[in-house]
Amino acid sequence: MAQPLVKKDDDRDDEVDYSPFLGIEKGAVLQEARVFNDPQLDPRRCSQVITKLLYLLNQGETFTKVEATEVFFAVTKLFQSRDMGLRRMVYVIIKELSPSADEVIIVTSSLMKDMTSKTDMYRANAIRVLCRITDGTLLTQIERYLKQAIVDKNPVVASAALVSGIHLLQTNPEIVKRWSNEVQEAVQSRAALVQFHALALLHQIRQNDRLAVNKLVSSLTRGSVRSPLAQCLLIRYTSQVIRESTNDTQTGDRPFYDFLEGCLRHKAEMVIFEAARAITELNGVTSRELTPAITVLQLFLSSSKPVLRFAAVRTLNKVAMSHPTAVTNCNIDMESLISDQNRSIATLAITTLLKTGNESSVDRLMKQITNFMSDIADEFKIVVVDAIRSLCLKFPLKHRSLMNFLSNILREEGGFEYKKAIVDSIVILIRDIPEAKESGLLHLCEFIEDCEFTYLSTQILHFLGIEGPKTSDPSKYIRYIYNRVHLENATVRAGAVSTLAKFGAMVDGLKPRIFVLLRRCLFDNDDEVRDRATLYLNTLGGDGAVVETDEGVKEFLFGSLDVPLVNLENSLKNYAFDINSVPKDVKTQPLAEKKATSKKPTGLGAPPPGPPSTVDAYEKLLSSIPEFASFGKLFKSSAPVELTEAETEYAVNVVKHIFDGHVVFQYNCRNTIPEQLLENVTVIVDASEAEEFAEVDSKPLRQLPYDSPGQTFVAFEKPEGVSAVGKFSNMLRFIVKEVDPSTGEAEDDGVEDEYQLEDLELVAADYMLKVGVSNFRNAWESMGVDFEHVDEYGLGPRDSLAEAVNAVINLLGMQPCEGTEVIPPNSRSHTCLLSGVYIGNVKVLVRLQFGLDGPKDVAMKLAVRSEDGTVSDAIHEIVASG
Amino acid sequence: MSGFFLSGNSCPAVKNILILDSEGKRVAVKYYSDEWPTNSAKLAFEKSLFGRTLKSNARTEAEITIFDSNIVIYKFVQDLHFFITGGDDENELLLATVLQGLFDAIALRLRNTIDKREALENLDVIFLCIDEVVDQGMILETDANAIAGKVAIQNMDASATLSEQTISQALASAREHLTKTLLK
C-alpha cells in the first residue's frame, strides 16, 4: 500500500510544471464563483475562488464587461461574512475589478461601514479601496472620516488615509488641500511610515508655494525626522530649495549644506546615499563641498552588496563628467570593480576611469573593455562609446587605438541607436582630429559595405561627399561608393549618386571616370536615382570635356539649403513654386524641443524642424493691397508687439514688415466695448525720432465693430538696403459712434476721438532673418576671412553666463546653430554659433565666445563673417550700441 | 494611476513588482505604471528582463541593472525570481529596501520555504503581501515584520461573535481551526 503512494509523490515532484492552478479555465472558475451567492457562506472556499480569479487576472486573462459585473456583484455578497481572511481577499479583488461608477454604489455602504469599524485592519483597507474606486461626489461624504483617519493612533490606518490622499490629490486637489492641518499633525507621528507618507502629501499640497516649502524644509531639517524614507524625501525637498534659492557667494556658504553633510553620517545607507547624490548634483558644487560625499561613495565601492556598489559607481561616473579630479581618489577602488561580476558595475567603473585616468592607462583599459563588450546591453555600450569619444578628444595622440576600437565594435551586432552613437563619434573625431580623418573615413566606408540601416548609410555617404574629396587620395573611396549603386535600396543609391557627383565636382582628375559611372546610373530602375544622375551630368558638364567646375555648381552641390525644411514642405504642398519665394524665416521654437535635440552632440544631426511660419499669410495680405504691391518682396515680418496694456478699451498690437526700401507697420486693432462702433480708424505716427524714415502712405480701417479684429497700415520709405533704426510714437485716431445694445444699430452721429498708444521701436534685429545652417563649421570655412571682423567687448556684470548669451542672441536676432544656445550649468566659458541673413540678402555667420571675468563680469569676443564687409561692421555696431 | 508618475513629484515610485518562475513564467506580477499599457507589452518586458538577468547570481545578495532606462533590482531564491522596477533616477538603495521588505515578509509567511510550489499554493498570501508593500506605486510599508503582521489573519472578529453562529457553522469553523493547526 505504501509503495504506490510514495511513487505518486515522486511523480508529483518530477512534474516540472506542477501547479495547483494546472488546467485552470476561466469559464469553470466563473461557475465556481456562484458559491459567493450561497446563503451559508464557506469562507475558505470563497477565498480559494477569489485567489483563482486573481490568478487568472494576473496571468493576463481578461473578463468581459458582463463577466466582470457578474463577479463584482457576487463578491459584494461576501461582505455578509465576518471572516477576516475572506474580507481581505474581497478588498483585493474589488481593487482589481475596478468597478464602474454605477457599480461602486453597491459596495459604498459596506465599505463606509468598514471604514468606521473598530477593527483597524478593516478601517485601513476600506479607506484604500474606497478612495481607489470613488469619485469626487462621494469623497465629500467621507471626507470627515478620512481627516480622522489621518490622525488615527493606528499607524496602518493613518498611512492608508495619507497614501490615498496622495493619489486623490491628482484628481480632487481642492478637497485634499483642506486636510493640511491633519497632515501637518501626522508629520509629527512617531510611526516611521506615517511620517514618510505625511511628509510626501504635505509637500505635494504645498509644492507650488515656494515660501511654504522653504518653511517646511527649514523646520524639519532642524527637528528629528525618524524614518529613513522620510529623511530621503526631506533631502530631495532640501535640494529643490537649494536649487531655487540664490547662492550667497560672498561667504561661499550654501544654505542647508550642513544638513546634507550631516545626513552623510545617518545610520541608514539609503539616507547616506541620497545625501551624497544630492551633494554631487548641487549647482556649481565646489570641491570642498564634494569631498565628504565622494568619501562615503568611495566606501560604498567596496561593499559586498552589488546594489550599493552600483549606486556609488553610477553617481561617481556622473561626477567624473564635470569634476574628474574629484573622483581620482577612488581610482584604486574603481580598478578592482573592472572585474565585477555585475557587468553594469564593471562598465560604469571603466567609463569612469576613462574620464579620470591619464594617457598611459588608456591602452590597458581599452583591452579590458574589449573583453566584455559583447556581454553588456546596448544602453551601456552607448555609455562606453560616449566615453571613448570624449577620451579621444582629450588625448588626440591615442586616436589610432581608439578609432580601431570604434571600428571593431561597429562591425559587431547592435541596434540602431548604438550604431548611430558609434558613427556619430567617428564623424566627430574625423572633424576634430585631422590625423584621424583618413582611417576614420575608411572605417565608415567598410561599415556601409554591410550596413542594414538606410538612414546611417545615406548620412555616411553624404559625409563622404564632403570630406572624401579633400583627402590625399580621393579615388580610393569611389569603389565603396559605386558599390552602393549596385547593391542597395533606392534611397541609398540616390545618396551614392549625389556623393559621386561631389567627387566629380571637387576633383578634376576624377571627372572622366565619374562621368562614366554616372552615365551607368541613367539606367537605374528608380526615378530618383535616374533624375539625380541626369541632373549632375548636366551641371558638371558631362559632355566629356574636363573643365574646371564653376562656383555656381559648387554652391549648388555643397551649399546648405538656406530655407527651413518645414517652409519648403509647405511650399511643396502648393506644388508650383519658386525657391526664392520660400520664406526664410525660422520661428523661435519652444524651449523644451531645443533641449531635447541639443542633449547630445550629434555628428550627423539635421537642424530641428520649426513650426510652419506665418510669413506666408502676411505676404498674401500685403500683396493684396495695391499701394504696397510695388514695394517688392517682403524680407521679414516681426512677431506682434503689444502697444496697449492688457484689458484696455482698445487692444492694439503691431507687426513690423520690412521691405528693401520700405517699412510697413500693420496695426491689429480690437474694440472691446460692445456699446461702440469705431469708424475711419487710423494711427497717426510721429517719426521725428526716426530721421531716415518718411511716411509715404497709410491705409485707414473703415469700421471697427465690437470684438472683430481689423487692421490699419502705415508705410514708410527708408534708404534702400540700409538698416535704419528709430523710434515712432503712435496715436490711434477714430470716430466713435454709440451702439444701441438691444438692436445692435449705431447712431448716425459720431465724435472724433484719440487714444494714446505706446511707442514702437525699429531695431537692428528687425533686419535680420533667422536662417539656420546645417553645418556651421563648413559654412564658416567656405565664407572665408575676406570680410571677417573680430573684436572684443566687456558686457559688465551679469546674472549668469546664460543670461548674457541670451541677451546677445536676442539683440542680434539670429538663429543659434548646433544647439550652442544651451549653456551647460557651471560653465565659465561658452562658444555660441549664430547664423542669419541680413537685409539685402547677405548671409551672416557669427561666432561668439563668452568668458567669465571675475565673479560676475562677462567678456565676449565677437567674430563676424559675411558676404559684405559693411554688413560685418554693422553687426559690430549693433553689439557696440546695444 | 498615471498621475502619480507624471506629476513630476520627487516622491519615490515603484513601477512594478514581478515574481517569475525559473522559466520566466508569471507567478504573481503587479504593474503600477502605465509604461506597459497592454498585456503583451508586459509579457515582452518580463521576457527580455528574465533573459537578461538569468545568468547572474542574485541568490545571496540582490543584484541590479539598468533595463530600458529603468532601474531593476532582483533577487532569486530556489526557482523564484523577484524583481522590482523604478525610474532611472530613483535611489537604488531605497528600491532594494522595498524588495527586501517584500521578500522577507513572504519568507516569514511561508515559514522560509520559498519556492514556486509553495508560492502557488499560498498565492493569496503573496497577493496580500504585494498589496501591503506598494499602493498604486507609492511605497506603503518596507518593514517585513509589519507587512507579515498585516497579512497575518487573526480572526478575532469571528470568535467574538461566536454566539451568533449556528451550531453547524461553529463546528465547521472549529474543524477548520483544527486542520489549520495540524497542518502547521
Coordinates of N, CA, C and O in Angstrom, one line a residue, chain A residues 12-13 16-21 40-42 44 51 54-55 58-60 82-85 88-89 92 95-96 119 121-122 125 128 132 156 159 163 166-167 170 193 196-197 200 203-204 207 229 232-233 236-237 240 269-270 273-274 277 300 304-308 310-311 314 341-342 344 377 379-380, chain B residues 3-4 7 9-12 23 25-30 39 52 57 61-69 71 73-74 88-94 96-97 116-117 120-121 123-124 127-128 131-132 134-142 150-151 153-158 161 164 166 168-169 176 180 183:
Chain A
R12 N 4.7 13.5 -8.6 CA 4.4 14.9 -8.4 C 5.7 15.8 -8.5 O 5.7 16.9 -9.0
D13 N 6.7 15.3 -7.8 CA 8.0 16.0 -7.8 C 8.6 16.2 -9.2 O 9.1 17.2 -9.5
V16 N 7.6 19.0 -13.7 CA 8.2 20.3 -13.5 C 7.1 21.4 -13.4 O 7.2 22.3 -12.6
D17 N 6.0 21.2 -14.1 CA 5.1 22.3 -14.2 C 4.0 22.1 -13.2 O 2.9 22.7 -13.3
Y18 N 4.2 21.4 -12.1 CA 3.2 21.2 -11.1 C 2.7 22.6 -10.6 O 3.4 23.5 -10.3
S19 N 1.4 22.7 -10.6 CA 0.8 23.9 -10.1 C -0.6 23.6 -9.6 O -1.3 22.8 -10.2
P20 N -1.0 24.2 -8.5 CA -2.4 24.0 -8.1 C -3.4 24.6 -9.1 O -4.6 24.3 -9.0
F21 N -2.9 25.4 -10.0 CA -3.7 26.0 -11.0 C -3.7 25.3 -12.3 O -4.1 25.8 -13.3
Q40 N -25.4 30.0 3.1 CA -24.4 29.7 4.1 C -23.0 29.8 3.5 O -22.5 28.9 2.8
L41 N -22.3 30.9 3.7 CA -21.0 31.1 3.1 C -19.9 30.2 3.7 O -19.9 30.1 4.9
D42 N -19.1 29.6 2.8 CA -18.0 28.9 3.3 C -16.7 29.8 3.0 O -16.3 29.9 1.9
R44 N -13.6 29.7 3.5 CA -12.4 29.1 3.0 C -12.5 28.9 1.5 O -11.6 29.3 0.7
T51 N -8.9 33.7 -5.0 CA -7.5 33.5 -5.4 C -7.4 33.1 -6.8 O -6.5 33.6 -7.6
L54 N -8.1 36.0 -9.0 CA -6.9 36.9 -9.1 C -5.8 36.3 -9.9 O -5.1 37.0 -10.7
Y55 N -5.6 34.9 -9.8 CA -4.6 34.3 -10.6 C -4.9 34.5 -12.1 O -4.0 34.8 -12.8
N58 N -4.1 37.9 -13.1 CA -2.7 38.1 -13.0 C -2.0 37.5 -14.2 O -0.9 38.0 -14.7
Q59 N -2.5 36.4 -14.8 CA -1.9 35.8 -16.0 C -2.3 36.5 -17.2 O -1.9 36.1 -18.3
G60 N -3.0 37.6 -17.1 CA -3.4 38.4 -18.3 C -4.7 38.1 -18.9 O -5.1 38.6 -19.9
R82 N -18.2 37.4 8.2 CA -17.4 38.1 9.2 C -16.0 37.5 9.2 O -15.2 37.9 10.0
D83 N -15.7 36.7 8.3 CA -14.3 36.1 8.2 C -13.3 37.1 7.7 O -13.4 37.7 6.6
M84 N -12.3 37.3 8.5 CA -11.4 38.4 8.3 C -10.5 38.1 7.0 O -10.2 39.0 6.2
G85 N -10.1 36.8 7.0 CA -9.2 36.5 5.8 C -10.0 36.7 4.5 O -9.4 37.2 3.5
R88 N -10.3 40.3 3.5 CA -9.1 40.9 2.9 C -9.0 40.6 1.4 O -8.7 41.4 0.6
M89 N -9.4 39.3 1.1 CA -9.4 39.0 -0.3 C -10.4 39.8 -1.1 O -10.2 40.1 -2.3
V92 N -9.0 43.0 -2.0 CA -8.0 43.0 -3.1 C -8.8 42.8 -4.5 O -8.5 43.5 -5.4
K95 N -10.5 46.0 -5.9 CA -9.5 46.9 -6.5 C -9.1 46.4 -7.9 O -8.9 47.2 -8.8
E96 N -9.0 45.1 -8.0 CA -8.5 44.5 -9.3 C -9.6 44.7 -10.3 O -9.4 44.9 -11.5
T119 N -12.3 47.6 14.1 CA -11.1 46.8 13.7 C -10.2 47.6 12.8 O -10.6 48.1 11.8
M121 N -7.7 46.9 10.9 CA -7.4 46.3 9.6 C -8.6 46.7 8.6 O -8.3 47.0 7.5
Y122 N -9.8 46.6 9.1 CA -11.0 47.0 8.2 C -10.9 48.4 7.8 O -11.1 48.8 6.7
N125 N -8.0 49.1 5.3 CA -8.3 48.6 3.9 C -9.5 49.2 3.2 O -9.4 49.5 2.0
R128 N -8.5 52.5 1.7 CA -7.7 52.3 0.5 C -8.7 51.9 -0.7 O -8.5 52.5 -1.8
R132 N -9.8 54.4 -3.8 CA -9.4 53.9 -5.2 C -10.5 53.9 -6.2 O -10.4 54.3 -7.3
V156 N -1.2 52.0 10.7 CA -1.7 51.4 9.4 C -2.8 52.2 8.8 O -2.9 52.5 7.6
S159 N -1.6 55.7 7.6 CA -0.8 55.6 6.4 C -1.8 55.3 5.2 O -1.7 55.9 4.1
V163 N -1.8 57.9 2.1 CA -1.4 57.4 0.8 C -2.6 57.6 -0.2 O -2.4 58.1 -1.3
I166 N -2.6 61.1 -1.3 CA -1.6 61.4 -2.3 C -2.2 61.1 -3.7 O -2.0 61.9 -4.6
H167 N -2.9 60.0 -3.8 CA -3.5 59.6 -5.1 C -4.6 60.6 -5.4 O -4.8 61.0 -6.6
Q170 N -4.3 64.1 -7.2 CA -4.2 64.2 -8.6 C -5.6 64.5 -9.2 O -5.7 65.3 -10.2
L193 N 6.6 55.1 8.9 CA 6.0 55.2 7.6 C 4.9 56.3 7.6 O 4.7 57.0 6.6
F196 N 6.6 59.4 6.8 CA 7.0 59.5 5.4 C 5.8 59.8 4.5 O 5.9 60.8 3.7
H197 N 4.7 59.2 4.7 CA 3.5 59.5 3.9 C 3.0 60.9 4.1 O 2.6 61.6 3.2
A200 N 5.3 63.4 2.4 CA 5.1 63.4 0.9 C 3.8 64.1 0.6 O 3.8 64.9 -0.4
H203 N 4.1 68.0 1.2 CA 4.9 68.7 0.2 C 4.1 68.8 -1.1 O 4.2 69.9 -1.7
Q204 N 3.4 67.8 -1.4 CA 2.6 67.9 -2.7 C 1.5 68.9 -2.6 O 1.2 69.6 -3.6
Q207 N 3.5 72.2 -2.9 CA 4.7 72.3 -3.8 C 4.7 73.6 -4.7 O 5.8 74.0 -5.1
L229 N 13.0 56.7 5.1 CA 12.3 57.1 3.9 C 11.9 58.6 3.9 O 12.1 59.3 2.9
C232 N 14.9 60.7 3.3 CA 15.3 60.8 1.9 C 14.4 61.8 1.2 O 14.9 62.6 0.4
L233 N 13.1 61.8 1.5 CA 12.2 62.8 0.9 C 12.7 64.2 1.3 O 12.8 65.1 0.5
R236 N 15.5 65.4 -0.7 CA 15.1 65.8 -2.1 C 14.5 67.2 -2.0 O 14.8 68.1 -2.8
Y237 N 13.6 67.4 -1.0 CA 13.0 68.8 -0.9 C 14.0 69.8 -0.6 O 14.0 70.9 -1.2
Q240 N 15.8 70.8 -3.7 CA 15.0 71.7 -4.5 C 15.1 73.1 -4.0 O 15.2 74.1 -4.8
E269 N 21.9 53.4 5.1 CA 22.7 53.6 3.9 C 21.9 54.4 2.8 O 22.4 55.2 2.1
M270 N 20.5 54.1 2.8 CA 19.7 54.7 1.9 C 19.8 56.3 2.0 O 19.9 57.0 1.0
F273 N 23.3 57.6 1.0 CA 23.5 57.7 -0.4 C 22.7 58.9 -1.0 O 23.1 59.6 -1.9
E274 N 21.4 59.0 -0.6 CA 20.6 60.1 -1.1 C 21.3 61.4 -0.8 O 21.3 62.3 -1.7
R277 N 24.4 61.8 -3.1 CA 23.9 62.1 -4.5 C 23.5 63.5 -4.6 O 23.8 64.3 -5.6
F300 N 31.3 52.9 -0.2 CA 30.3 52.0 -0.8 C 30.9 51.1 -2.0 O 30.4 50.0 -2.2
S304 N 29.9 44.7 0.0 CA 29.6 43.3 -0.6 C 28.3 43.3 -1.3 O 28.0 42.4 -2.0
K305 N 27.5 44.4 -1.2 CA 26.2 44.4 -1.8 C 26.3 45.0 -3.2 O 26.8 46.2 -3.3
P306 N 25.9 44.3 -4.3 CA 26.0 44.9 -5.6 C 25.2 46.2 -5.8 O 25.7 47.1 -6.4
V307 N 24.1 46.3 -5.1 CA 23.2 47.5 -5.3 C 24.0 48.7 -4.8 O 24.0 49.8 -5.4
L308 N 24.7 48.5 -3.7 CA 25.4 49.6 -3.1 C 26.6 50.0 -4.0 O 26.8 51.2 -4.3
F310 N 26.8 49.5 -7.2 CA 26.2 50.1 -8.4 C 25.8 51.6 -8.2 O 26.2 52.4 -9.0
A311 N 25.1 51.8 -7.1 CA 24.6 53.2 -6.9 C 25.8 54.1 -6.8 O 25.8 55.2 -7.3
R314 N 27.7 54.6 -10.2 CA 26.9 55.3 -11.1 C 27.0 56.8 -10.8 O 27.1 57.7 -11.7
Q341 N 31.5 41.0 -11.1 CA 30.6 40.0 -11.7 C 29.4 40.7 -12.4 O 29.0 40.3 -13.5
N342 N 29.0 41.8 -11.8 CA 27.9 42.5 -12.4 C 28.4 43.4 -13.5 O 29.2 44.4 -13.2
S344 N 27.1 45.7 -15.4 CA 26.7 47.1 -15.3 C 27.7 47.9 -14.4 O 28.2 48.9 -14.8
A377 N 24.6 45.4 -22.3 CA 23.4 45.8 -23.1 C 23.7 47.1 -23.9 O 24.7 47.8 -23.5
E379 N 22.4 50.0 -24.0 CA 22.5 51.2 -23.3 C 23.9 51.5 -22.7 O 24.4 52.6 -22.8
F380 N 24.5 50.4 -22.2 CA 25.8 50.6 -21.6 C 26.9 50.7 -22.7 O 27.9 51.4 -22.5
Chain B
G3 N -1.2 59.5 -12.9 CA -1.0 60.9 -12.3 C 0.2 60.9 -11.3 O 1.0 61.8 -11.3
F4 N 0.3 59.8 -10.5 CA 1.3 59.7 -9.5 C 2.7 59.7 -10.2 O 3.6 60.3 -9.6
S7 N 3.2 63.4 -12.3 CA 3.1 64.7 -11.6 C 4.5 65.3 -11.4 O 4.6 66.4 -10.9
N9 N 6.6 64.7 -9.3 CA 6.9 64.9 -7.9 C 8.2 64.1 -7.6 O 8.6 63.2 -8.3
S10 N 8.7 64.5 -6.4 CA 10.0 63.8 -6.1 C 9.8 62.7 -5.2 O 10.7 62.2 -4.5
C11 N 8.6 62.1 -5.2 CA 8.3 61.0 -4.3 C 8.8 59.7 -4.9 O 8.6 59.5 -6.1
P12 N 9.5 58.9 -4.1 CA 9.9 57.6 -4.7 C 8.7 56.8 -5.2 O 7.7 56.8 -4.6
E23 N 11.4 29.6 -15.4 CA 11.3 29.7 -16.9 C 10.8 31.1 -17.3 O 10.6 31.3 -18.5
K25 N 8.0 32.4 -16.3 CA 6.5 32.5 -16.4 C 6.1 33.2 -15.1 O 6.7 33.2 -14.0
R26 N 4.9 33.9 -15.2 CA 4.4 34.6 -14.1 C 4.0 33.8 -12.9 O 3.3 32.8 -13.1
V27 N 4.4 34.1 -11.7 CA 3.8 33.6 -10.5 C 2.8 34.6 -10.0 O 1.6 34.4 -9.8
A28 N 3.3 35.8 -9.8 CA 2.5 37.0 -9.4 C 3.2 38.2 -9.9 O 4.4 38.4 -9.7
V29 N 2.5 39.1 -10.6 CA 3.0 40.4 -11.0 C 2.1 41.5 -10.7 O 0.9 41.3 -10.6
K30 N 2.6 42.7 -10.5 CA 1.8 43.8 -10.3 C 2.4 45.0 -10.9 O 3.6 45.4 -10.6
N39 N -1.1 43.8 -22.1 CA -0.6 42.6 -21.5 C 0.6 42.1 -22.3 O 1.6 41.6 -21.8
R52 N 17.8 38.6 -19.6 CA 18.9 39.4 -19.3 C 19.5 39.1 -18.0 O 20.7 39.1 -17.8
N57 N 24.0 35.9 -10.6 CA 23.9 35.2 -9.4 C 23.3 36.2 -8.4 O 24.0 36.9 -7.8
E61 N 22.9 38.0 -2.5 CA 22.6 39.5 -2.4 C 21.8 39.9 -3.6 O 22.0 39.3 -4.7
A62 N 20.9 40.9 -3.4 CA 20.1 41.4 -4.6 C 21.1 41.9 -5.6 O 22.1 42.6 -5.3
E63 N 20.7 41.8 -6.9 CA 21.5 42.3 -8.0 C 20.8 43.5 -8.6 O 19.6 43.7 -8.3
I64 N 21.4 44.2 -9.5 CA 20.8 45.4 -10.0 C 21.3 45.6 -11.5 O 22.4 45.2 -11.9
T65 N 20.4 46.2 -12.3 CA 20.8 46.5 -13.7 C 19.9 47.7 -14.1 O 18.9 48.0 -13.5
I66 N 20.4 48.3 -15.2 CA 19.5 49.3 -15.9 C 18.9 48.6 -17.1 O 19.6 47.9 -17.9
F67 N 17.6 48.7 -17.2 CA 17.0 48.0 -18.3 C 15.9 48.9 -18.9 O 15.0 49.4 -18.1
D68 N 16.0 49.2 -20.2 CA 15.0 50.1 -20.8 C 14.9 51.4 -20.0 O 13.8 51.9 -19.8
S69 N 16.0 51.9 -19.6 CA 16.0 53.2 -18.9 C 15.3 53.1 -17.6 O 14.7 54.1 -17.1
I71 N 15.6 51.3 -13.5 CA 16.5 50.6 -12.6 C 15.7 49.3 -12.2 O 14.5 49.4 -11.8
I73 N 16.0 45.9 -9.7 CA 16.7 45.2 -8.7 C 16.0 43.8 -8.6 O 14.8 43.7 -8.6
Y74 N 16.9 42.8 -8.5 CA 16.3 41.5 -8.5 C 17.0 40.5 -7.5 O 18.2 40.8 -7.2
D88 N 14.9 55.6 -13.7 CA 16.3 55.5 -13.7 C 17.0 56.6 -12.8 O 18.2 56.5 -12.6
D89 N 16.3 57.5 -12.2 CA 16.9 58.4 -11.3 C 16.4 58.1 -9.8 O 16.6 58.9 -8.9
E90 N 15.9 56.9 -9.7 CA 15.4 56.5 -8.3 C 16.6 56.1 -7.5 O 17.6 55.7 -8.0
N91 N 16.5 56.3 -6.2 CA 17.5 55.9 -5.2 C 17.5 54.4 -5.2 O 16.6 53.7 -4.8
E92 N 18.6 53.8 -5.7 CA 18.7 52.3 -5.8 C 18.6 51.6 -4.5 O 17.9 50.6 -4.4
L93 N 19.1 52.2 -3.4 CA 19.1 51.5 -2.2 C 17.7 51.5 -1.6 O 17.2 50.6 -0.9
L94 N 16.9 52.5 -1.9 CA 15.5 52.6 -1.5 C 14.7 51.5 -2.1 O 13.9 50.8 -1.5
A96 N 15.8 48.8 -3.3 CA 16.3 47.5 -2.8 C 15.7 47.2 -1.4 O 15.3 46.1 -1.1
T97 N 15.5 48.2 -0.6 CA 14.8 48.1 0.7 C 13.4 47.6 0.5 O 12.9 46.7 1.3
K116 N 8.5 27.8 -5.9 CA 7.3 28.1 -6.7 C 6.1 27.4 -6.2 O 5.0 27.9 -6.2
R117 N 6.3 26.1 -5.9 CA 5.1 25.3 -5.5 C 4.4 25.9 -4.2 O 3.2 26.2 -4.2
L120 N 2.7 29.1 -5.1 CA 1.4 29.0 -5.8 C 0.3 28.5 -4.9 O -0.8 28.8 -4.9
E121 N 0.8 27.6 -3.9 CA -0.2 27.1 -3.0 C -0.7 28.1 -2.0 O -1.7 28.0 -1.4
L123 N -0.8 31.4 -2.9 CA -0.8 32.6 -3.7 C -1.6 33.8 -3.1 O -1.3 34.9 -3.3
D124 N -2.6 33.4 -2.3 CA -3.4 34.5 -1.6 C -2.4 35.3 -0.7 O -2.5 36.6 -0.6
F127 N -0.3 37.6 -2.9 CA -1.1 38.8 -3.3 C -1.2 39.8 -2.2 O -1.1 41.0 -2.4
L128 N -1.6 39.3 -1.0 CA -1.8 40.2 0.1 C -0.5 40.9 0.5 O -0.5 42.1 0.8
D131 N 0.1 43.6 -1.9 CA -0.9 44.6 -1.7 C -0.5 45.5 -0.5 O -0.8 46.7 -0.5
E132 N 0.2 45.0 0.4 CA 0.6 45.7 1.6 C 2.0 46.5 1.4 O 2.3 47.3 2.2
V134 N 3.1 48.0 -1.7 CA 3.0 49.2 -2.5 C 1.6 49.4 -2.9 O 0.9 48.5 -3.1
D135 N 1.2 50.7 -2.8 CA -0.2 51.0 -3.2 C -0.1 52.0 -4.4 O 0.3 53.1 -4.3
Q136 N -0.5 51.5 -5.6 CA -0.5 52.3 -6.8 C 0.8 53.0 -7.0 O 0.8 54.2 -7.4
G137 N 1.9 52.4 -6.7 CA 3.2 52.9 -7.0 C 3.9 53.6 -5.8 O 5.1 53.8 -5.7
M138 N 3.0 53.9 -4.8 CA 3.6 54.6 -3.6 C 4.0 53.5 -2.6 O 3.2 52.5 -2.3
I139 N 5.2 53.7 -2.0 CA 5.6 52.7 -1.0 C 4.7 52.7 0.2 O 4.6 53.8 0.8
L140 N 4.2 51.6 0.6 CA 3.3 51.6 1.8 C 4.0 51.2 3.0 O 3.7 51.7 4.1
E141 N 4.8 50.2 2.9 CA 5.5 49.7 4.1 C 6.7 48.9 3.7 O 6.7 48.3 2.6
T142 N 7.8 49.0 4.4 CA 9.0 48.3 4.0 C 9.5 47.3 5.1 O 10.4 46.5 4.8
K150 N 0.5 42.5 9.0 CA -0.8 42.9 8.4 C -1.4 41.8 7.6 O -2.7 41.7 7.5
V151 N -0.6 40.9 7.0 CA -1.1 39.9 6.2 C -1.7 38.7 7.1 O -2.6 38.0 6.7
I153 N -3.7 36.6 9.6 CA -5.1 36.7 9.8 C -5.4 36.2 11.2 O -5.5 35.0 11.4
Q154 N -5.6 37.1 12.1 CA -6.1 36.7 13.4 C -7.6 37.0 13.4 O -8.1 38.1 13.3
N155 N -8.3 35.9 13.4 CA -9.8 36.1 13.1 C -10.5 36.3 14.4 O -11.5 35.6 14.8
M156 N -10.1 37.4 15.1 CA -10.7 37.6 16.4 C -12.2 38.1 16.3 O -13.0 37.8 17.1
D157 N -12.5 38.8 15.1 CA -13.8 39.3 15.0 C -14.8 38.1 14.9 O -15.9 38.2 15.6
A158 N -14.4 37.0 14.3 CA -15.3 35.9 14.1 C -15.5 35.2 15.5 O -16.6 34.9 15.9
T161 N -17.9 36.9 18.0 CA -19.4 36.8 17.8 C -19.8 35.3 17.6 O -20.7 35.0 16.8
E164 N -23.4 34.2 17.6 CA -24.3 34.5 16.5 C -24.3 33.4 15.5 O -25.1 33.3 14.6
T166 N -24.5 29.6 13.9 CA -25.3 28.4 14.1 C -24.3 27.3 14.5 O -23.1 27.4 14.4
S168 N -23.8 24.4 13.3 CA -23.1 23.8 12.1 C -21.9 24.7 11.7 O -20.8 24.3 11.5
Q169 N -22.2 26.1 11.7 CA -21.1 27.0 11.4 C -19.9 26.9 12.4 O -18.8 26.9 12.0
E176 N -12.1 23.6 10.9 CA -11.1 24.3 10.1 C -9.9 24.8 10.9 O -8.8 24.6 10.5
K180 N -6.1 23.6 10.4 CA -5.0 24.6 10.2 C -3.9 24.3 11.2 O -2.7 24.3 10.8
L183 N -1.9 21.3 10.2 CA -1.0 21.4 9.0 C 0.2 22.2 9.3 O 1.2 22.2 8.6

